[in-house]
Every structure is written in C-alpha cells, then in structure tokens.
Tab-separated table of C-alpha atoms and ligand atoms in Angstrom:
chain	number	residue	atom	x	y	z
A	1	UNK	CA	19.772	-12.906	-30.991
A	2	UNK	CA	18.559	-10.709	-28.274
A	3	UNK	CA	16.868	-12.231	-25.073
A	4	UNK	CA	13.241	-11.151	-25.168
A	5	UNK	CA	10.607	-10.915	-22.478
A	6	UNK	CA	7.327	-12.627	-22.895
A	7	UNK	CA	5.505	-9.280	-22.606
A	8	UNK	CA	7.544	-8.087	-25.600
A	9	UNK	CA	6.634	-11.263	-27.736
A	10	UNK	CA	2.884	-10.970	-26.951
A	11	UNK	CA	2.571	-7.306	-27.560
A	12	UNK	CA	5.028	-6.680	-30.617
A	13	UNK	CA	5.075	-8.377	-34.024
A	14	UNK	CA	7.699	-10.957	-33.907
A	15	UNK	CA	5.859	-13.575	-35.770
A	16	UNK	CA	7.841	-15.789	-38.126
A	17	UNK	CA	11.007	-14.667	-36.387
A	18	UNK	CA	13.575	-16.557	-34.361
A	19	UNK	CA	13.223	-15.695	-30.626
A	20	UNK	CA	15.307	-16.333	-27.495
A	21	UNK	CA	13.617	-16.509	-24.106
A	22	UNK	CA	14.117	-17.508	-20.517
A	23	UNK	CA	11.529	-18.238	-17.814
A	24	UNK	CA	9.948	-20.744	-15.310
A	25	UNK	CA	7.877	-23.572	-16.333
A	26	UNK	CA	4.188	-23.159	-15.006
A	27	UNK	CA	2.914	-26.439	-16.390
A	28	UNK	CA	4.197	-29.214	-18.990
A	29	UNK	CA	1.277	-30.824	-20.766
A	30	UNK	CA	1.263	-33.992	-22.868
A	31	UNK	CA	5.048	-34.031	-22.947
A	32	UNK	CA	4.551	-31.404	-25.672
A	33	UNK	CA	3.241	-27.946	-24.372
A	34	UNK	CA	5.229	-25.804	-21.933
A	35	UNK	CA	3.374	-22.827	-20.444
A	36	UNK	CA	6.347	-20.439	-19.614
A	37	UNK	CA	6.279	-17.357	-17.559
A	38	UNK	CA	8.986	-14.777	-16.900
A	39	UNK	CA	7.287	-12.304	-14.761
A	40	UNK	CA	6.975	-9.710	-17.445
A	41	UNK	CA	3.281	-10.223	-17.815
A	42	UNK	CA	0.428	-12.283	-16.351
A	43	UNK	CA	0.346	-14.307	-19.591
A	44	UNK	CA	2.302	-17.210	-20.205
A	45	UNK	CA	3.739	-18.148	-23.576
A	46	UNK	CA	3.110	-21.639	-24.911
A	47	UNK	CA	6.305	-23.416	-26.168
A	48	UNK	CA	5.698	-26.572	-28.248
A	49	UNK	CA	8.289	-29.280	-28.089
A	50	UNK	CA	8.446	-32.059	-30.657
A	51	UNK	CA	9.290	-34.963	-28.184
A	52	UNK	CA	10.904	-36.950	-30.995
A	53	UNK	CA	13.681	-34.517	-31.499
A	54	UNK	CA	14.471	-34.123	-27.724
A	55	UNK	CA	16.027	-36.526	-25.393
A	56	UNK	CA	13.593	-38.171	-22.985
A	57	UNK	CA	15.894	-37.355	-19.993
A	58	UNK	CA	15.905	-33.688	-20.929
A	59	UNK	CA	12.079	-33.651	-21.132
A	60	UNK	CA	11.797	-35.285	-17.610
A	61	UNK	CA	13.457	-32.240	-16.271
A	62	UNK	CA	10.988	-29.803	-17.576
A	63	UNK	CA	8.807	-29.649	-14.424
A	64	UNK	CA	6.703	-26.910	-12.684
A	65	UNK	CA	9.138	-24.360	-11.207
A	66	UNK	CA	12.212	-25.193	-13.364
A	67	UNK	CA	14.042	-22.433	-14.978
A	68	UNK	CA	14.577	-22.933	-18.835
A	69	UNK	CA	16.079	-21.279	-21.820
A	70	UNK	CA	14.309	-21.665	-25.235
A	71	UNK	CA	15.190	-20.653	-28.828
A	72	UNK	CA	12.734	-21.228	-31.532
A	73	UNK	CA	10.359	-19.780	-34.017
A	74	UNK	CA	7.349	-17.627	-33.027
A	75	UNK	CA	4.526	-18.789	-35.091
A	76	UNK	CA	0.778	-18.234	-35.203
A	77	UNK	CA	-0.830	-20.742	-32.914
A	78	UNK	CA	-2.513	-23.790	-34.328
A	79	UNK	CA	-4.428	-24.357	-31.079
A	80	UNK	CA	-6.969	-22.360	-29.126
A	81	UNK	CA	-6.194	-20.075	-25.950
A	82	UNK	CA	-3.280	-18.180	-27.613
A	83	UNK	CA	-2.503	-16.222	-30.710
A	84	UNK	CA	1.115	-17.017	-31.045
A	85	UNK	CA	3.372	-19.888	-29.696
A	86	UNK	CA	7.067	-20.981	-30.066
A	87	UNK	CA	8.203	-23.888	-32.074
A	88	UNK	CA	11.172	-25.003	-29.826
A	89	UNK	CA	14.249	-25.634	-31.632
A	90	UNK	CA	16.913	-25.472	-28.647
A	91	UNK	CA	16.029	-26.244	-25.139
A	92	UNK	CA	18.119	-25.986	-22.033
A	93	UNK	CA	17.248	-26.450	-18.304
A	94	UNK	CA	18.974	-23.858	-16.369
A	95	UNK	CA	17.732	-24.963	-12.978
A	96	UNK	CA	15.907	-28.182	-12.104
A	97	UNK	CA	13.002	-28.017	-9.693
A	98	UNK	CA	11.957	-30.968	-7.557
A	99	UNK	CA	8.354	-31.613	-8.632
A	100	UNK	CA	7.745	-33.574	-5.277
A	101	UNK	CA	8.722	-30.665	-2.988
A	102	UNK	CA	8.031	-27.477	-4.968
A	103	UNK	CA	5.410	-25.704	-2.962
A	104	UNK	CA	3.795	-23.849	-5.800
A	105	UNK	CA	1.798	-26.638	-7.534
A	106	UNK	CA	-0.394	-25.847	-10.633
A	107	UNK	CA	-3.509	-25.723	-8.540
A	108	UNK	CA	-5.298	-23.295	-6.121
A	109	UNK	CA	-3.420	-22.513	-2.938
A	110	UNK	CA	-4.762	-20.646	0.117
A	111	UNK	CA	-3.368	-17.150	0.790
A	112	UNK	CA	-2.362	-18.386	4.132
A	113	UNK	CA	-0.212	-21.010	2.617
A	114	UNK	CA	1.307	-18.617	0.261
A	115	UNK	CA	2.187	-16.248	2.960
A	116	UNK	CA	4.318	-18.995	4.530
A	117	UNK	CA	5.924	-19.243	1.133
A	118	UNK	CA	6.217	-15.571	0.570
A	119	UNK	CA	9.645	-16.207	-1.322
A	120	UNK	CA	7.847	-18.053	-3.852
A	121	UNK	CA	4.427	-16.643	-4.034
A	122	UNK	CA	5.147	-14.180	-6.792
A	123	UNK	CA	5.337	-17.142	-9.107
A	124	UNK	CA	1.612	-17.301	-8.970
A	125	UNK	CA	-0.637	-15.250	-11.091
A	126	UNK	CA	-2.354	-13.278	-8.220
A	127	UNK	CA	0.742	-12.407	-6.448
A	128	UNK	CA	2.702	-11.328	-9.631
A	129	UNK	CA	-0.224	-9.251	-10.760
A	130	UNK	CA	-0.486	-7.533	-7.340
A	131	UNK	CA	3.221	-6.780	-7.204
A	132	UNK	CA	3.426	-5.493	-10.669
A	133	UNK	CA	0.563	-3.060	-9.709
A	134	UNK	CA	2.265	-2.052	-6.585
A	135	UNK	CA	5.336	-1.209	-8.801
A	136	UNK	CA	3.115	0.757	-11.159
A	137	UNK	CA	1.270	2.566	-8.432
A	138	UNK	CA	4.517	3.648	-6.943
A	139	UNK	CA	5.782	4.985	-10.360
A	140	UNK	CA	2.508	6.894	-10.750
A	141	UNK	CA	2.903	8.477	-7.407
A	142	UNK	CA	6.307	9.825	-8.221
A	143	UNK	CA	5.097	10.855	-11.725
A	144	UNK	CA	2.053	12.901	-10.177
A	145	UNK	CA	4.265	14.880	-7.785
A	146	UNK	CA	7.091	15.332	-10.284
A	147	UNK	CA	4.676	16.693	-12.997
A	148	UNK	CA	3.013	19.025	-10.431
A	149	UNK	CA	6.294	20.703	-9.106
A	150	UNK	CA	6.978	18.697	-5.882
A	151	UNK	CA	10.264	17.872	-4.605
A	152	UNK	CA	10.982	14.403	-3.311
A	153	UNK	CA	12.614	14.654	0.141
A	154	UNK	CA	14.247	11.670	1.916
A	155	UNK	CA	13.162	12.143	5.577
A	156	UNK	CA	15.118	10.193	8.214
A	157	UNK	CA	14.124	6.532	9.138
A	158	UNK	CA	15.798	6.874	12.571
A	159	UNK	CA	14.553	9.855	14.608
A	160	UNK	CA	14.327	11.223	18.079
A	161	UNK	CA	10.729	12.488	17.744
A	162	UNK	CA	7.490	10.793	17.871
A	163	UNK	CA	5.503	12.521	15.264
A	164	UNK	CA	2.092	11.195	15.992
A	165	UNK	CA	2.720	11.416	19.896
A	166	UNK	CA	1.092	7.962	20.002
A	167	UNK	CA	4.184	6.338	21.616
A	168	UNK	CA	4.001	3.144	19.396
A	169	UNK	CA	7.710	3.113	18.314
A	170	UNK	CA	10.354	0.646	17.860
A	171	UNK	CA	13.632	1.654	19.698
A	172	UNK	CA	16.779	1.822	17.805
A	173	UNK	CA	19.757	1.170	20.225
A	174	UNK	CA	23.170	-0.558	20.193
A	175	UNK	CA	23.341	-0.720	24.160
A	176	UNK	CA	24.028	-4.100	25.487
A	177	UNK	CA	20.581	-5.606	26.070
A	178	UNK	CA	21.611	-7.608	29.050
A	179	UNK	CA	23.710	-4.933	30.770
A	180	UNK	CA	22.810	-1.541	29.763
A	181	UNK	CA	24.616	1.388	31.381
A	182	UNK	CA	22.443	2.907	33.999
A	183	UNK	CA	22.427	6.517	35.454
A	184	UNK	CA	22.220	7.503	39.099
A	185	UNK	CA	18.504	6.878	39.417
A	186	UNK	CA	18.962	3.340	38.032
A	187	UNK	CA	17.436	3.942	34.721
A	188	UNK	CA	19.052	2.915	31.393
A	189	UNK	CA	21.419	5.907	30.547
A	190	UNK	CA	20.660	6.633	26.925
A	191	UNK	CA	23.363	9.355	26.888
A	192	UNK	CA	25.638	6.404	26.324
A	193	UNK	CA	23.565	5.102	23.413
A	194	UNK	CA	25.047	5.410	19.864
A	195	UNK	CA	23.234	8.769	19.234
A	196	UNK	CA	23.604	10.096	22.670
A	197	UNK	CA	19.843	9.930	23.290
A	198	UNK	CA	16.733	7.741	22.900
A	199	UNK	CA	15.957	7.124	19.191
A	200	UNK	CA	13.277	5.169	17.237
A	201	UNK	CA	12.267	4.095	13.883
A	202	UNK	CA	10.063	6.738	12.407
A	203	UNK	CA	6.277	6.663	12.542
A	204	UNK	CA	5.940	9.429	9.935
A	205	UNK	CA	8.190	11.855	7.906
A	206	UNK	CA	5.749	14.643	8.321
A	207	UNK	CA	7.566	16.837	10.885
A	208	UNK	CA	10.783	16.873	8.876
A	209	UNK	CA	8.787	17.204	5.629
A	210	UNK	CA	7.240	20.380	7.057
A	211	UNK	CA	10.611	21.994	7.402
A	212	UNK	CA	11.172	21.579	3.700
A	213	UNK	CA	7.737	22.818	2.637
A	214	UNK	CA	8.671	25.843	4.547
A	215	UNK	CA	11.628	26.372	2.005
A	216	UNK	CA	11.046	24.451	-0.958
A	217	UNK	CA	7.185	25.019	-1.085
A	218	UNK	CA	5.922	21.788	-2.319
A	219	UNK	CA	7.418	18.596	-1.118
A	220	UNK	CA	6.595	14.770	-0.534
A	221	UNK	CA	8.280	11.885	1.148
A	222	UNK	CA	7.634	8.291	0.130
A	223	UNK	CA	9.221	5.887	2.436
A	224	UNK	CA	8.902	3.044	5.037
A	225	UNK	CA	7.314	3.883	8.375
A	226	UNK	CA	7.113	1.660	11.519
A	227	UNK	CA	4.528	1.260	14.195
A	228	UNK	CA	4.630	-1.050	17.243
A	229	UNK	CA	0.935	-1.084	17.608
A	230	UNK	CA	-0.219	-4.517	18.578
A	231	UNK	CA	-3.204	-4.709	16.220
A	232	UNK	CA	-3.403	-7.888	14.339
A	233	UNK	CA	-5.807	-6.811	11.858
A	234	UNK	CA	-6.047	-7.233	8.076
A	235	UNK	CA	-5.354	-3.442	7.591
A	236	UNK	CA	-2.313	-3.027	9.984
A	237	UNK	CA	1.304	-3.642	9.338
A	238	UNK	CA	4.245	-2.886	11.739
A	239	UNK	CA	6.245	-1.653	8.714
A	240	UNK	CA	4.393	0.105	6.058
A	241	UNK	CA	5.104	2.597	3.309
A	242	UNK	CA	3.585	6.185	3.466
A	243	UNK	CA	3.406	8.986	0.968
A	244	UNK	CA	3.311	12.405	2.672
A	245	UNK	CA	3.040	15.592	0.743
A	246	UNK	CA	3.392	18.834	2.505
A	247	UNK	CA	2.596	22.146	0.801
A	248	UNK	CA	3.326	25.794	2.039
A	249	UNK	CA	0.438	28.350	1.620
A	250	UNK	CA	-2.125	25.547	1.315
A	251	UNK	CA	-5.092	25.194	3.765
A	252	UNK	CA	-7.550	22.374	4.431
A	253	UNK	CA	-9.678	22.818	1.355
A	254	UNK	CA	-6.532	22.858	-0.881
A	255	UNK	CA	-5.320	19.604	0.915
A	256	UNK	CA	-8.614	17.935	0.112
A	257	UNK	CA	-8.306	18.976	-3.528
A	258	UNK	CA	-4.778	17.701	-3.667
A	259	UNK	CA	-5.463	14.495	-2.077
A	260	UNK	CA	-8.567	13.828	-4.423
A	261	UNK	CA	-6.718	14.852	-7.533
A	262	UNK	CA	-3.563	12.670	-6.686
A	263	UNK	CA	-5.688	9.618	-5.856
A	264	UNK	CA	-7.691	9.865	-9.045
A	265	UNK	CA	-4.437	10.204	-11.034
A	266	UNK	CA	-2.747	7.180	-9.625
A	267	UNK	CA	-5.739	5.137	-10.135
A	268	UNK	CA	-6.312	6.339	-13.803
A	269	UNK	CA	-2.811	5.644	-14.342
A	270	UNK	CA	-3.104	1.821	-13.454
A	271	UNK	CA	-6.480	1.568	-15.461
A	272	UNK	CA	-4.502	2.754	-18.400
A	273	UNK	CA	-1.298	0.867	-17.961
A	274	UNK	CA	-2.007	-2.359	-15.969
A	275	UNK	CA	-5.234	-3.526	-17.760
A	276	UNK	CA	-4.314	-7.288	-17.914
A	277	UNK	CA	-3.355	-7.594	-14.337
A	278	UNK	CA	-6.399	-5.762	-13.263
A	279	UNK	CA	-8.715	-7.910	-15.599
A	280	UNK	CA	-7.095	-10.954	-13.985
A	281	UNK	CA	-7.712	-9.825	-10.330
A	282	UNK	CA	-11.178	-8.649	-11.347
A	283	UNK	CA	-12.038	-12.072	-12.472
A	284	UNK	CA	-10.460	-13.602	-9.366
A	285	UNK	CA	-12.724	-11.468	-7.191
A	286	UNK	CA	-15.819	-12.219	-9.004
A	287	UNK	CA	-15.057	-15.986	-8.745
A	288	UNK	CA	-14.458	-15.506	-4.904
A	289	UNK	CA	-17.801	-13.537	-4.759
A	290	UNK	CA	-19.718	-16.568	-6.381
A	291	UNK	CA	-18.796	-18.568	-3.125
A	292	UNK	CA	-20.380	-15.953	-0.839
A	293	UNK	CA	-23.893	-15.481	0.250
A	294	UNK	CA	-25.735	-12.548	-1.902
A	295	UNK	CA	-25.634	-9.989	0.961
A	296	UNK	CA	-21.797	-10.222	1.173
A	297	UNK	CA	-20.974	-9.989	-2.533
A	298	UNK	CA	-19.381	-6.908	-3.988
A	299	UNK	CA	-21.924	-4.587	-5.623
A	300	UNK	CA	-19.184	-3.571	-8.264
A	301	UNK	CA	-16.501	-5.457	-9.918
A	302	UNK	CA	-12.909	-4.323	-9.165
A	303	UNK	CA	-12.597	-2.394	-12.435
A	304	UNK	CA	-16.001	-0.696	-11.982
A	305	UNK	CA	-15.009	0.319	-8.451
A	306	UNK	CA	-11.641	1.926	-9.809
A	307	UNK	CA	-13.648	3.793	-12.330
A	308	UNK	CA	-16.086	4.754	-9.887
A	309	UNK	CA	-13.475	6.446	-7.768
A	310	UNK	CA	-11.883	8.358	-10.623
A	311	UNK	CA	-15.344	9.602	-12.182
A	312	UNK	CA	-17.081	10.736	-8.957
A	313	UNK	CA	-16.473	13.398	-6.374
A	314	UNK	CA	-15.476	12.394	-2.847
A	315	UNK	CA	-18.073	13.420	-0.566
A	316	UNK	CA	-16.814	16.022	2.097
A	317	UNK	CA	-18.594	15.829	5.319
A	318	UNK	CA	-17.662	17.260	8.670
A	319	UNK	CA	-17.042	15.110	11.751
A	320	UNK	CA	-20.015	16.789	13.500
A	321	UNK	CA	-22.303	15.725	10.659
A	322	UNK	CA	-20.849	12.264	10.519
A	323	UNK	CA	-21.673	11.747	14.120
A	324	UNK	CA	-25.408	12.892	13.508
A	325	UNK	CA	-25.598	10.375	10.815
A	326	UNK	CA	-24.213	7.532	12.776
A	327	UNK	CA	-26.275	8.327	15.929
A	328	UNK	CA	-29.373	8.102	13.854
A	329	UNK	CA	-28.256	4.979	11.795
A	330	UNK	CA	-30.028	1.616	12.041
A	331	UNK	CA	-27.063	-0.408	13.219
A	332	UNK	CA	-26.434	2.141	15.957
A	333	UNK	CA	-30.040	2.096	17.169
A	334	UNK	CA	-30.289	-1.782	16.906
A	335	UNK	CA	-26.923	-1.919	18.730
A	336	UNK	CA	-25.322	-3.771	15.828
A	337	UNK	CA	-22.153	-1.665	16.202
A	338	UNK	CA	-19.490	-3.002	18.611
A	339	UNK	CA	-19.078	0.579	19.767
A	340	UNK	CA	-22.219	2.402	20.080
A	341	UNK	CA	-22.042	6.108	19.097
A	342	UNK	CA	-23.444	8.331	22.009
A	343	UNK	CA	-21.837	11.695	22.339
A	344	UNK	CA	-20.064	14.055	20.158
A	345	UNK	CA	-16.286	13.697	20.685
A	346	UNK	CA	-15.891	9.828	20.531
A	347	UNK	CA	-13.440	8.505	18.073
A	348	UNK	CA	-14.483	6.615	14.960
A	349	UNK	CA	-14.003	2.911	14.708
A	350	UNK	CA	-13.521	1.367	11.382
A	351	UNK	CA	-16.888	-0.019	11.617
A	352	UNK	CA	-18.326	3.540	11.571
A	353	UNK	CA	-16.048	4.604	8.779
A	354	UNK	CA	-17.147	1.674	6.632
A	355	UNK	CA	-20.762	2.238	7.387
A	356	UNK	CA	-20.546	5.974	6.301
A	357	UNK	CA	-18.613	4.826	3.053
A	358	UNK	CA	-20.309	1.524	2.002
A	359	UNK	CA	-23.818	1.964	3.228
A	360	UNK	CA	-24.672	5.600	3.754
A	361	UNK	CA	-22.751	7.716	1.031
A	362	UNK	CA	-21.694	4.834	-1.209
A	363	UNK	CA	-18.575	6.742	-2.270
A	364	UNK	CA	-15.132	7.871	-0.948
A	365	UNK	CA	-15.798	10.158	1.887
A	366	UNK	CA	-13.542	13.102	3.382
A	367	UNK	CA	-14.357	13.677	6.924
A	368	UNK	CA	-12.956	16.916	8.344
A	369	UNK	CA	-12.850	19.093	11.483
A	370	UNK	CA	-12.455	16.405	14.091
A	371	UNK	CA	-12.536	17.044	17.892
A	372	UNK	CA	-9.153	18.266	18.990
A	373	UNK	CA	-8.588	15.695	21.770
A	374	UNK	CA	-8.749	12.741	19.446
A	375	UNK	CA	-6.241	14.038	17.005
A	376	UNK	CA	-2.432	14.852	17.030
A	377	UNK	CA	-0.929	18.039	18.502
A	378	UNK	CA	0.111	19.614	15.299
A	379	UNK	CA	-3.276	20.047	13.649
A	380	UNK	CA	-4.588	23.660	13.322
A	381	UNK	CA	-7.064	24.586	16.029
A	382	UNK	CA	-10.452	25.987	14.752
A	383	UNK	CA	-12.008	29.176	16.161
A	384	UNK	CA	-14.554	27.069	18.082
A	385	UNK	CA	-11.412	26.041	20.330
A	386	UNK	CA	-12.649	22.409	20.257
A	387	UNK	CA	-12.119	21.100	16.632
A	388	UNK	CA	-9.009	20.836	14.545
A	389	UNK	CA	-8.409	21.154	10.650
A	390	UNK	CA	-7.987	17.379	10.415
A	391	UNK	CA	-9.071	15.248	7.615
A	392	UNK	CA	-9.352	11.638	6.828
A	393	UNK	CA	-10.259	9.959	3.600
A	394	UNK	CA	-12.308	6.760	3.875
A	395	UNK	CA	-12.558	4.196	1.096
A	396	UNK	CA	-14.945	1.443	0.448
A	397	UNK	CA	-13.658	-1.898	1.840
A	398	UNK	CA	-10.650	-0.256	3.367
A	399	UNK	CA	-11.914	2.369	5.951
A	400	UNK	CA	-9.296	5.156	6.478
A	401	UNK	CA	-6.858	5.426	3.773
A	402	UNK	CA	-5.471	9.052	4.313
A	403	UNK	CA	-5.018	11.053	7.334
A	404	UNK	CA	-3.851	14.636	7.036
A	405	UNK	CA	-4.384	18.186	8.259
A	406	UNK	CA	-3.704	21.919	8.059
A	407	UNK	CA	-0.967	22.353	10.442
A	408	UNK	CA	-0.871	24.684	13.488
A	409	UNK	CA	1.287	27.698	12.282
A	410	UNK	CA	0.662	29.916	15.356
A	411	UNK	CA	3.656	29.549	17.741
A	412	UNK	CA	1.651	30.275	21.037
A	413	UNK	CA	-1.247	27.916	20.144
A	414	UNK	CA	1.181	25.108	19.167
A	415	UNK	CA	3.083	25.614	22.347
A	416	UNK	CA	-0.143	25.202	24.372
A	417	UNK	CA	-1.208	22.109	22.569
A	418	UNK	CA	2.333	20.505	23.258
A	419	UNK	CA	2.046	21.477	26.800
A	420	UNK	CA	-1.301	19.929	27.053
A	421	UNK	CA	0.147	16.363	26.167
A	422	UNK	CA	3.482	16.836	27.850
A	423	UNK	CA	5.673	17.279	24.775
A	424	UNK	CA	8.608	19.199	25.992
A	425	UNK	CA	9.504	22.206	23.820
A	426	UNK	CA	13.146	21.191	23.941
A	427	UNK	CA	12.410	18.031	22.010
A	428	UNK	CA	10.860	19.906	19.096
A	429	UNK	CA	12.733	23.280	19.131
A	430	UNK	CA	13.454	22.924	15.401
A	431	UNK	CA	9.675	22.325	14.649
A	432	UNK	CA	8.849	25.321	16.861
A	433	UNK	CA	11.409	27.381	14.948
A	434	UNK	CA	9.406	27.114	11.750
A	435	UNK	CA	6.557	28.981	13.712
A	436	UNK	CA	9.119	31.866	14.651
A	437	UNK	CA	10.912	32.351	11.366
A	438	UNK	CA	8.549	33.106	8.445
A	439	UNK	CA	5.535	31.007	9.605
A	440	UNK	CA	2.634	30.465	7.129
A	441	UNK	CA	-0.398	28.375	6.548
A	442	UNK	CA	0.599	24.864	5.321
A	443	UNK	CA	-0.970	21.556	5.094
A	444	UNK	CA	-0.246	17.893	4.088
A	445	UNK	CA	-1.390	14.294	4.451
A	446	UNK	CA	-0.359	10.760	4.711
A	447	UNK	CA	-1.603	8.077	2.330
A	448	UNK	CA	-0.905	4.472	3.534
A	449	UNK	CA	0.557	2.873	0.322
A	450	UNK	CA	-0.456	-0.666	1.273
A	451	UNK	CA	-4.112	0.398	1.768
A	452	UNK	CA	-4.064	2.051	-1.697
A	453	UNK	CA	-2.575	-1.194	-3.168
A	454	UNK	CA	-5.338	-3.191	-1.272
A	455	UNK	CA	-8.026	-1.042	-2.972
A	456	UNK	CA	-6.464	-1.130	-6.385
A	457	UNK	CA	-6.066	-4.859	-6.443
A	458	UNK	CA	-9.087	-6.031	-4.425
A	459	UNK	CA	-7.023	-7.908	-2.034
A	460	UNK	CA	-8.662	-8.224	1.424
A	461	UNK	CA	-5.558	-8.627	3.715
A	462	UNK	CA	-2.687	-6.140	3.819
A	463	UNK	CA	-0.264	-8.955	4.375
A	464	UNK	CA	-0.942	-9.727	0.738
A	465	UNK	CA	-0.057	-6.573	-0.907
A	466	UNK	CA	3.627	-6.078	0.514
A	467	UNK	CA	6.440	-8.384	-0.467
A	468	UNK	CA	7.394	-9.465	3.212
A	469	UNK	CA	4.822	-8.407	5.893
A	470	UNK	CA	6.012	-7.490	9.203
A	471	UNK	CA	3.279	-8.033	11.824
A	472	UNK	CA	3.198	-8.892	15.585
A	473	UNK	CA	5.045	-12.348	16.146
A	474	UNK	CA	6.331	-12.309	12.446
A	475	UNK	CA	9.384	-11.172	10.705
A	476	UNK	CA	10.165	-14.106	8.545
A	477	UNK	CA	12.241	-13.589	5.375
B	1	4AD	O1	-3.321	8.766	9.968
B	1	4AD	P1	-1.882	8.729	10.070
B	1	4AD	O2	-1.331	8.162	11.386
B	1	4AD	O3	-1.083	9.915	9.905
B	1	4AD	C1	0.164	10.337	9.892
B	1	4AD	O4	1.042	9.655	10.203
B	1	4AD	C2	0.429	11.684	9.509
B	1	4AD	N1	1.750	12.229	10.100
B	1	4AD	C3	0.323	12.004	8.004
B	1	4AD	C4	0.515	13.305	7.491
B	1	4AD	O5	-0.296	14.178	7.700
B	1	4AD	N2	1.723	13.583	6.838
B	1	4AD	O6	-1.470	7.731	9.048
B	1	4AD	C5	-1.539	7.928	7.657
B	1	4AD	C6	-1.977	6.789	6.938
B	1	4AD	C7	-3.297	6.224	7.462
B	1	4AD	O7	-4.473	6.853	6.829
B	1	4AD	C8	-3.376	4.731	6.903
B	1	4AD	O8	-3.585	4.653	5.572
B	1	4AD	C9	-1.763	4.457	6.938
B	1	4AD	O9	-1.050	5.614	7.004
B	1	4AD	N3	-1.463	3.659	8.119
B	1	4AD	C10	-1.182	2.437	8.172
B	1	4AD	N4	-1.106	1.429	7.238
B	1	4AD	C11	-0.779	0.283	7.519
B	1	4AD	N5	-0.494	-0.218	8.831
B	1	4AD	C12	-0.509	0.567	9.797
B	1	4AD	N6	-0.187	0.164	10.929
B	1	4AD	C13	-0.906	1.955	9.536
B	1	4AD	N7	-1.010	3.122	10.322
B	1	4AD	C14	-1.389	4.033	9.513
B	2	MG	MG1	-5.045	8.472	11.134
C-alpha cells in the first residue's frame, strides 16, 4: 500500500479503499477521534479508533504533537465537519510527545510566543498556511520569468562592492578578531584577509545582474540579501530574499509594466492554487479585525485585497506630484505626520507612503522620478539634472514593496555621480566597462520577497513570514 498525503486523500476519490498515512496528532478527542495533520494541507483528517480493539497503553500515547502511522479504511464520514474519515485498523506511535511540555497546545498562541518556538510553529494552521504560500509564491516567481524568456542568474553572496552605497553591510572575514594583522598606519590589513580585500555579504545582486543583462538580455536573480541596518521594525529583516530582474533595452516605462504584470501574475497564481490556505488566513484576519475599533479595521478582506490588486491598474505618480499631494494633505497640515513635508527633495517616510496608498489613491502606487540626491548612484539622471529615473512601488499595509530604476548607461554621467559620493572608479571598473563596451538603455527592480509574502498572507510582522528571522539581537535557530 502506498503512503498517501492527507491532501491526496481529501482531494481524490479513495473512498472505500484501504489507506496508509503518517502525520502528527493535532487533537485526540473522547478517546476515539484523532485529528491528524501531515503538512500537505491546512485540513486535518479525522481518524476514528475503536477503543475497545486497541490497548489502553497505546491510546494513552496518542497525544498532541505525537507522530503516528495509521492504516485503515477511508469511508464517508458519519459525523459533521468532514466528508471522509479513516476507520483505523492499525495504529503505531512513531514518536511520543510529552503533553506536559509540548509548546504547541491546541489553543490560541500569541505570535511572540510562536516566534520563540519557530522550530515548531509550522505545526500551527497559521504558520503552515503562510509557509505553503511562501513556497507557492516562490514557484510562481520562477514560473513567470521562465515563461517570459528570462534567465535565472546566481549572483554572488560574498562581494567586494556596496551596490546601494548605503554602507549597511555585514563584513565577511576570517582574520583573527582579537589580533588582526595591521598595516603601517596601524589599520587592519585586509590584504591579509581571505580574499585579499575587504568583503561583505551582498545587499543586492543588481550590479552583477546588470552584467548578465548586457549579454543575455533578460535575467533575474532570486536570493538572500543582507543589511546591517539597525531598524527594528515590522518590515525590516537583516537577512531577506530579493527578486531582481534586469533587462537590456528596457526603459523606465517598460520597467513599470514588467513589475506590474509580474506582481499580478504571482498573486493570481496563489488565488488559483492556494485557495484553502488563503481562505483560512482570510478568516483569521477577519477574526482579528473584530477585536479592533471600527476605524482600524481592514476595508477589504484578504482575498478581496488580492483580487483588487490583480484587477486594477497601479496608479503611476511622479515624486513631484506626490509631494504636492502630501504637502496639502490633512495629516500634514494638522501636523499628524511625524515627519512634516515642507520642501521638494525630502525623502518619503513609510507614513507618507502609506497615506498615499491607503488614504489618497486607495490602490497600489508607482512613484517615479525621485530627486537624485536621495537615490542610488546608478539611477539614470533626467534632463532636468535633478531627478533620476527611479521607481518605487507602494502597497497597502506594506508601503514600499519594490525599488527599481532605469540605469545610468552614459559613462561620463555615471563617473560624475560616483565621484560625487566618493565611490572610487577602481572599485567598480567592471561596472564601468559595461558603459564602454556596447552600452545600452537598461532597467530593473528589486522586490522584497518577505514584503510580498506579508501582503499575500495578511501577516503584519515580517518576522512571521520567513522561517527563521534574523533581526538586531536575534539569530536563534
Ligand atoms: O529599494 P532597495 O534597497 O533596492 C535595491 O536593492 C535595488 N538594488 C533593487 C534593484 O533595482 N535591483 O530594495 C528593494 C526591496 C525594497 O523595496 C523592499 O521591498 C526590500 O527590497 N527590502 C527589504 N525587505 C526586508 N528587510 C529589509 N531590511 C529590506 N530592505 C529592502
Ligand atoms: Mg528602496
């Protein structure tokens, strides 16, 4: 007999056949009904034991969290709440679980508590649903690019360059931390380090991806990125995953079209393929909403919000227009914003982004043409000499989810931009080479994967959408 998953048993017709199944006990009721889950679906299967035919000592070992093996007949259920159930004929406990100390009791746990038990939290409905969705989204991302002629590039994790020029990097070294070799000036001598120079964990695969776009045409990276920014917020991680497409001969308008089409595709994919998990998370969110005051409740359910994104155009607005809207907005005039918008040129904070998306436009927004001095050096300078062809996509409940740009393809302009912020040309000689040998218009963007998973699952803390979050002062597991 083939071992089946619960998902198979519930979705295909195995009624009146003998089945073989393994999983973990969620609950055991009335010494008779086992709710079993194996991770293949949010649904448990009910296994009915006739306590007279089984040893009492064996039944005692069927506790929440135990791993068990069951053989029996799949039959139409007598009771309410499920269509089918298993009449148990053989039962083996594969691994006991101490009911006194098992952290995941069949009751509601706080997310904080579950974060401390991240090694067991996927045994709950919420976290198993979130992580199945994470897996589906990542598959959908590869599917989209694969079907649209993109090549998948594995850009390096260890790098000598700071792509974003923000200096928020984790150093990679094998020098002796207590007694590092020093040079004549008394500074640490990195020429003695493993790579013969200072290296870091990458903050973005973009610069390397650009080299591949300028030969393979359409490429993307999808890998872990690392930022040592000390921001302990619900939207920042020190280790997160980023999707970065990069396309030759594409300008900013093409970049916006690509990002919008791509995001709609992956959301449609989960609406089609992860319905049960989404329904569960949707109900969870509605439940959570009931406890909130009216004003703080979500205007749309999770599934409505996902449909809304797939069915409506993203609103495209220039930075300059956005500043005008914000300057005239009620929260700005009434000084409700923490950072008051006064002049053109100030960077937007997440409160401003969320105002634009959630209160003003009430739909996803693409902001473009930002002031050059608040954006990275590689973005293409506009003819006005003060803005660059940058774009950020802002989502309801999330704020910035995508950051991208058309890249500066003119050698001289790029050199000037680098000089202005003291990036030595020697450090990025290979990046400058792209502008010497067959330079061309090109563009790309970075999508923060965890922010997408937050949006898709309705989870409000980024720590709850990645298996083992890395944040300041925390790298457990
Ligand atoms: O806007 P960012 O910094 O852009 C880049 O890194 C570009 N090189 C991307 C490109 O054009 N290829 O980051 C891109 C996205 C952000 O919009 C956000 O969604 C996410 O990455 N992100 C983070 N997600 C979680 N934790 C953090 N600390 C993040 N920092 C950025
Ligand atoms: Mg950004």
